[in-house]
PDB file of C-alpha atoms in Angstrom:
ATOM      1  CA  MET A   1       0.038  -0.015  -0.108  1.00 69.00           C
ATOM      2  CA  THR A   2       1.406   3.283  -0.824  1.00 88.00           C
ATOM      3  CA  VAL A   3       1.208   6.228   1.810  1.00 93.00           C
ATOM      4  CA  THR A   4       2.108   9.737   2.169  1.00 95.00           C
ATOM      5  CA  ILE A   5       3.304  11.362   5.205  1.00 97.00           C
ATOM      6  CA  ARG A   6       2.374  14.853   5.634  1.00 97.00           C
ATOM      7  CA  PRO A   7       2.342  17.658   7.884  1.00 97.00           C
ATOM      8  CA  ALA A   8      -1.388  18.458   9.689  1.00 98.00           C
ATOM      9  CA  GLU A   9      -3.358  21.117   8.357  1.00 97.00           C
ATOM     10  CA  LYS A  10      -6.354  22.411   9.791  1.00 97.00           C
ATOM     11  CA  ARG A  11      -8.738  20.392   7.269  1.00 97.00           C
ATOM     12  CA  ASP A  12      -7.355  17.682   9.437  1.00 97.00           C
ATOM     13  CA  VAL A  13      -8.663  18.373  12.839  1.00 97.00           C
ATOM     14  CA  LEU A  14     -11.995  15.921  12.707  1.00 97.00           C
ATOM     15  CA  ALA A  15      -9.848  13.185  11.455  1.00 96.00           C
ATOM     16  CA  VAL A  16      -7.142  13.270  13.875  1.00 97.00           C
ATOM     17  CA  ALA A  17      -9.662  13.790  16.408  1.00 97.00           C
ATOM     18  CA  GLU A  18     -11.047  10.600  15.835  1.00 96.00           C
ATOM     19  CA  LEU A  19      -7.906   8.752  15.019  1.00 95.00           C
ATOM     20  CA  ILE A  20      -7.010   9.913  18.392  1.00 95.00           C
ATOM     21  CA  GLU A  21     -10.227   7.579  19.616  1.00 94.00           C
ATOM     22  CA  GLU A  22      -8.546   4.524  18.579  1.00 93.00           C
ATOM     23  CA  ILE A  23      -5.439   5.556  19.946  1.00 93.00           C
ATOM     24  CA  GLU A  24      -6.908   5.881  23.124  1.00 93.00           C
ATOM     25  CA  ARG A  25      -8.668   2.095  22.748  1.00 92.00           C
ATOM     26  CA  PHE A  26      -5.129   0.791  21.426  1.00 90.00           C
ATOM     27  CA  TYR A  27      -3.957   1.828  24.858  1.00 88.00           C
ATOM     28  CA  GLY A  28      -6.956   0.203  26.735  1.00 88.00           C
ATOM     29  CA  SER A  29      -8.601   3.081  27.726  1.00 89.00           C
ATOM     30  CA  THR A  30     -12.475   2.741  28.210  1.00 88.00           C
ATOM     31  CA  GLU A  31     -13.596   6.467  28.904  1.00 89.00           C
ATOM     32  CA  ILE A  32     -13.782   7.792  25.510  1.00 91.00           C
ATOM     33  CA  GLN A  33     -13.896  12.028  25.545  1.00 91.00           C
ATOM     34  CA  PRO A  34     -16.896  12.773  23.397  1.00 94.00           C
ATOM     35  CA  LEU A  35     -16.067  13.355  19.744  1.00 95.00           C
ATOM     36  CA  GLU A  36     -16.474  17.376  19.835  1.00 96.00           C
ATOM     37  CA  GLU A  37     -14.048  18.009  22.932  1.00 95.00           C
ATOM     38  CA  ARG A  38     -11.799  15.559  20.780  1.00 95.00           C
ATOM     39  CA  ARG A  39     -11.956  17.900  18.140  1.00 97.00           C
ATOM     40  CA  PHE A  40     -11.852  21.373  19.679  1.00 97.00           C
ATOM     41  CA  GLN A  41      -8.603  19.991  21.674  1.00 96.00           C
ATOM     42  CA  VAL A  42      -6.699  18.912  18.346  1.00 97.00           C
ATOM     43  CA  GLU A  43      -7.773  22.175  16.930  1.00 97.00           C
ATOM     44  CA  GLU A  44      -6.231  24.018  20.034  1.00 97.00           C
ATOM     45  CA  ALA A  45      -3.216  21.884  20.522  1.00 97.00           C
ATOM     46  CA  LEU A  46      -2.103  22.293  16.650  1.00 97.00           C
ATOM     47  CA  PHE A  47      -3.519  25.063  15.504  1.00 98.00           C
ATOM     48  CA  GLY A  48      -4.147  27.427  18.412  1.00 96.00           C
ATOM     49  CA  SER A  49      -2.147  30.772  18.833  1.00 96.00           C
ATOM     50  CA  PRO A  50       0.542  29.674  19.913  1.00 95.00           C
ATOM     51  CA  PRO A  51       0.250  26.281  18.723  1.00 95.00           C
ATOM     52  CA  LEU A  52       1.338  23.376  21.569  1.00 95.00           C
ATOM     53  CA  ALA A  53       2.342  20.716  19.293  1.00 97.00           C
ATOM     54  CA  SER A  54       3.109  19.603  15.767  1.00 97.00           C
ATOM     55  CA  ALA A  55       1.553  16.232  13.921  1.00 98.00           C
ATOM     56  CA  LEU A  56       2.691  14.421  10.618  1.00 98.00           C
ATOM     57  CA  LEU A  57       0.257  12.379   9.285  1.00 98.00           C
ATOM     58  CA  VAL A  58       0.068   9.179   7.618  1.00 97.00           C
ATOM     59  CA  GLU A  59      -2.441   8.884   4.576  1.00 95.00           C
ATOM     60  CA  ASP A  60      -3.648   5.928   2.553  1.00 92.00           C
ATOM     61  CA  GLU A  61      -4.209   6.206  -1.030  1.00 91.00           C
ATOM     62  CA  THR A  62      -7.743   6.816  -0.531  1.00 91.00           C
ATOM     63  CA  GLY A  63      -6.908   9.810   1.330  1.00 91.00           C
ATOM     64  CA  GLY A  64      -8.028   8.092   4.632  1.00 91.00           C
ATOM     65  CA  LEU A  65      -5.801   9.020   7.907  1.00 94.00           C
ATOM     66  CA  VAL A  66      -3.831   5.747   9.310  1.00 93.00           C
ATOM     67  CA  GLY A  67      -1.307   7.139  11.337  1.00 96.00           C
ATOM     68  CA  LEU A  68       0.495  10.039  13.167  1.00 97.00           C
ATOM     69  CA  ALA A  69       3.483  11.499  14.612  1.00 98.00           C
ATOM     70  CA  ALA A  70       2.583  13.858  17.231  1.00 97.00           C
ATOM     71  CA  TYR A  71       5.748  16.059  18.152  1.00 97.00           C
ATOM     72  CA  SER A  72       6.779  19.275  19.737  1.00 96.00           C
ATOM     73  CA  PHE A  73      10.070  21.493  20.283  1.00 95.00           C
ATOM     74  CA  LEU A  74      11.673  21.620  23.671  1.00 94.00           C
ATOM     75  CA  TRP A  75      13.972  24.204  25.164  1.00 91.00           C
ATOM     76  CA  PRO A  76      16.586  23.854  26.418  1.00 88.00           C
ATOM     77  CA  ALA A  77      18.527  20.356  25.248  1.00 81.00           C
ATOM     78  CA  ALA A  78      22.084  20.107  25.391  1.00 79.00           C
ATOM     79  CA  GLY A  79      23.626  23.356  26.070  1.00 83.00           C
ATOM     80  CA  SER A  80      21.189  26.271  24.606  1.00 87.00           C
ATOM     81  CA  SER A  81      19.935  23.916  22.157  1.00 91.00           C
ATOM     82  CA  HIS A  82      16.412  22.598  21.584  1.00 93.00           C
ATOM     83  CA  SER A  83      15.421  19.332  20.595  1.00 94.00           C
ATOM     84  CA  LEU A  84      12.257  17.732  19.197  1.00 96.00           C
ATOM     85  CA  PHE A  85      10.121  15.441  21.588  1.00 95.00           C
ATOM     86  CA  LEU A  86       8.044  12.891  19.778  1.00 96.00           C
ATOM     87  CA  LYS A  87       5.251  12.426  22.077  1.00 96.00           C
ATOM     88  CA  GLU A  88       2.860   9.879  19.807  1.00 96.00           C
ATOM     89  CA  LEU A  89       3.814   7.510  17.099  1.00 96.00           C
ATOM     90  CA  TYR A  90       0.847   5.581  15.957  1.00 95.00           C
ATOM     91  CA  VAL A  91       0.434   3.325  12.429  1.00 94.00           C
ATOM     92  CA  ARG A  92      -2.892   1.505  12.064  1.00 92.00           C
ATOM     93  CA  ASP A  93      -2.268  -1.899  12.659  1.00 88.00           C
ATOM     94  CA  THR A  94      -3.384  -3.015   9.342  1.00 86.00           C
ATOM     95  CA  LEU A  95      -0.086  -1.029   7.657  1.00 87.00           C
ATOM     96  CA  ARG A  96       2.469  -1.964  10.785  1.00 89.00           C
ATOM     97  CA  ARG A  97       5.591  -3.806   9.871  1.00 89.00           C
ATOM     98  CA  GLN A  98       5.312  -2.420   6.430  1.00 89.00           C
ATOM     99  CA  GLY A  99       7.874   0.340   7.136  1.00 91.00           C
ATOM    100  CA  VAL A 100       5.429   3.400   7.598  1.00 94.00           C
ATOM    101  CA  GLY A 101       6.684   3.803  11.212  1.00 94.00           C
ATOM    102  CA  ALA A 102      10.467   3.861   9.883  1.00 94.00           C
ATOM    103  CA  ARG A 103       9.403   6.586   7.369  1.00 95.00           C
ATOM    104  CA  LEU A 104       7.800   8.379  10.200  1.00 96.00           C
ATOM    105  CA  MET A 105      10.974   8.471  12.303  1.00 96.00           C
ATOM    106  CA  ASP A 106      12.973   9.261   9.101  1.00 95.00           C
ATOM    107  CA  GLU A 107      10.925  12.376   8.761  1.00 96.00           C
ATOM    108  CA  LEU A 108      11.200  13.429  12.356  1.00 97.00           C
ATOM    109  CA  ARG A 109      14.908  12.855  12.228  1.00 95.00           C
ATOM    110  CA  ALA A 110      14.995  15.263   9.279  1.00 96.00           C
ATOM    111  CA  LEU A 111      12.752  18.010  10.590  1.00 96.00           C
ATOM    112  CA  ALA A 112      14.937  17.952  13.730  1.00 95.00           C
ATOM    113  CA  ALA A 113      18.253  17.664  11.386  1.00 95.00           C
ATOM    114  CA  GLY A 114      16.424  20.683   9.287  1.00 95.00           C
ATOM    115  CA  ARG A 115      15.796  23.103  12.094  1.00 94.00           C
ATOM    116  CA  PRO A 116      19.101  25.248  13.371  1.00 94.00           C
ATOM    117  CA  GLY A 117      19.798  24.967  17.096  1.00 94.00           C
ATOM    118  CA  CYS A 118      17.926  21.088  17.300  1.00 94.00           C
ATOM    119  CA  SER A 119      20.318  19.062  18.983  1.00 93.00           C
ATOM    120  CA  ARG A 120      18.587  15.806  19.147  1.00 92.00           C
ATOM    121  CA  VAL A 121      15.211  13.857  18.517  1.00 94.00           C
ATOM    122  CA  GLU A 122      13.502  12.430  22.100  1.00 93.00           C
ATOM    123  CA  TRP A 123      10.727  10.100  22.748  1.00 94.00           C
ATOM    124  CA  MET A 124       9.354   7.847  25.642  1.00 92.00           C
ATOM    125  CA  THR A 125       7.991   4.349  25.246  1.00 91.00           C
ATOM    126  CA  ASP A 126       6.309   2.038  28.264  1.00 88.00           C
ATOM    127  CA  ARG A 127       8.739  -0.695  29.886  1.00 88.00           C
ATOM    128  CA  ASP A 128       5.849  -2.984  29.441  1.00 89.00           C
ATOM    129  CA  ASN A 129       5.453  -2.516  25.433  1.00 89.00           C
ATOM    130  CA  PRO A 130       7.820  -4.624  23.811  1.00 91.00           C
ATOM    131  CA  GLY A 131       6.557  -4.148  20.463  1.00 90.00           C
ATOM    132  CA  ALA A 132       7.581  -0.572  20.861  1.00 92.00           C
ATOM    133  CA  ARG A 133      10.618  -1.087  22.068  1.00 93.00           C
ATOM    134  CA  ALA A 134      11.964  -4.211  19.200  1.00 93.00           C
ATOM    135  CA  PHE A 135      10.628  -1.737  16.869  1.00 93.00           C
ATOM    136  CA  TYR A 136      12.989   1.275  17.970  1.00 94.00           C
ATOM    137  CA  LYS A 137      15.899  -1.479  18.490  1.00 94.00           C
ATOM    138  CA  SER A 138      15.130  -2.271  15.081  1.00 94.00           C
ATOM    139  CA  LEU A 139      15.772   1.206  13.736  1.00 94.00           C
ATOM    140  CA  GLY A 140      19.051   1.269  15.475  1.00 93.00           C
ATOM    141  CA  PHE A 141      18.308   3.172  18.600  1.00 92.00           C
ATOM    142  CA  ALA A 142      19.359   2.586  21.852  1.00 89.00           C
ATOM    143  CA  GLU A 143      17.587   2.553  25.102  1.00 89.00           C
ATOM    144  CA  PHE A 144      18.228   5.608  27.560  1.00 86.00           C
ATOM    145  CA  ASP A 145      18.748   4.606  31.159  1.00 83.00           C
ATOM    146  CA  GLY A 146      19.051   8.025  32.579  1.00 80.00           C
ATOM    147  CA  LYS A 147      15.938   9.689  33.308  1.00 81.00           C
ATOM    148  CA  ILE A 148      12.753   8.889  35.528  1.00 80.00           C
ATOM    149  CA  VAL A 149       9.306  10.229  34.311  1.00 79.00           C
ATOM    150  CA  TYR A 150       7.485  12.215  37.231  1.00 86.00           C
ATOM    151  CA  ARG A 151       3.836  13.184  36.741  1.00 84.00           C
ATOM    152  CA  VAL A 152       1.409  15.345  38.604  1.00 88.00           C
ATOM    153  CA  ASP A 153      -2.334  15.610  37.304  1.00 84.00           C
ATOM    154  CA  THR A 154      -3.608  19.137  37.260  1.00 82.00           C
ATOM    155  CA  GLY A 155      -6.979  18.170  37.894  1.00 77.00           C
ATOM    156  CA  THR A 156      -8.168  19.226  34.331  1.00 68.00           C
ATOM    157  CA  ALA A 157      -8.983  17.280  31.661  1.00 60.00           C
TER     158      ALA A 157
END
């Protein structure tokens, strides 16, 4: 199957909101936010002022959305440089193991390399996600043991 990878555009907001439900279900969530709330949050995150994130989208031959890579630039990274932080990489199960995820990672690395002052690409995966860990290892990426992740809820959804 031929796919196209491109930056998200405002016309994609509804399709991204729908794909996010699929991602939530993939990770085991049973309490799914109403579509209109998700649509609003996607629009605000990707196209608000200022945008909170960016996304690369994967379209199939029919123009349907079948994957995404959501990312943000973070500062500081090494010294005074910044980094591209990959928050979510998702490819619909019907297209997995066909090189789509690897192409998304290549696109992200090219985005980071093409941005002056961007020193690296960073991301996380769950320790109990052997599929993701094997995928990143197959691309030649080593796991980094140096960080512990903390999280606190703000009380808002």
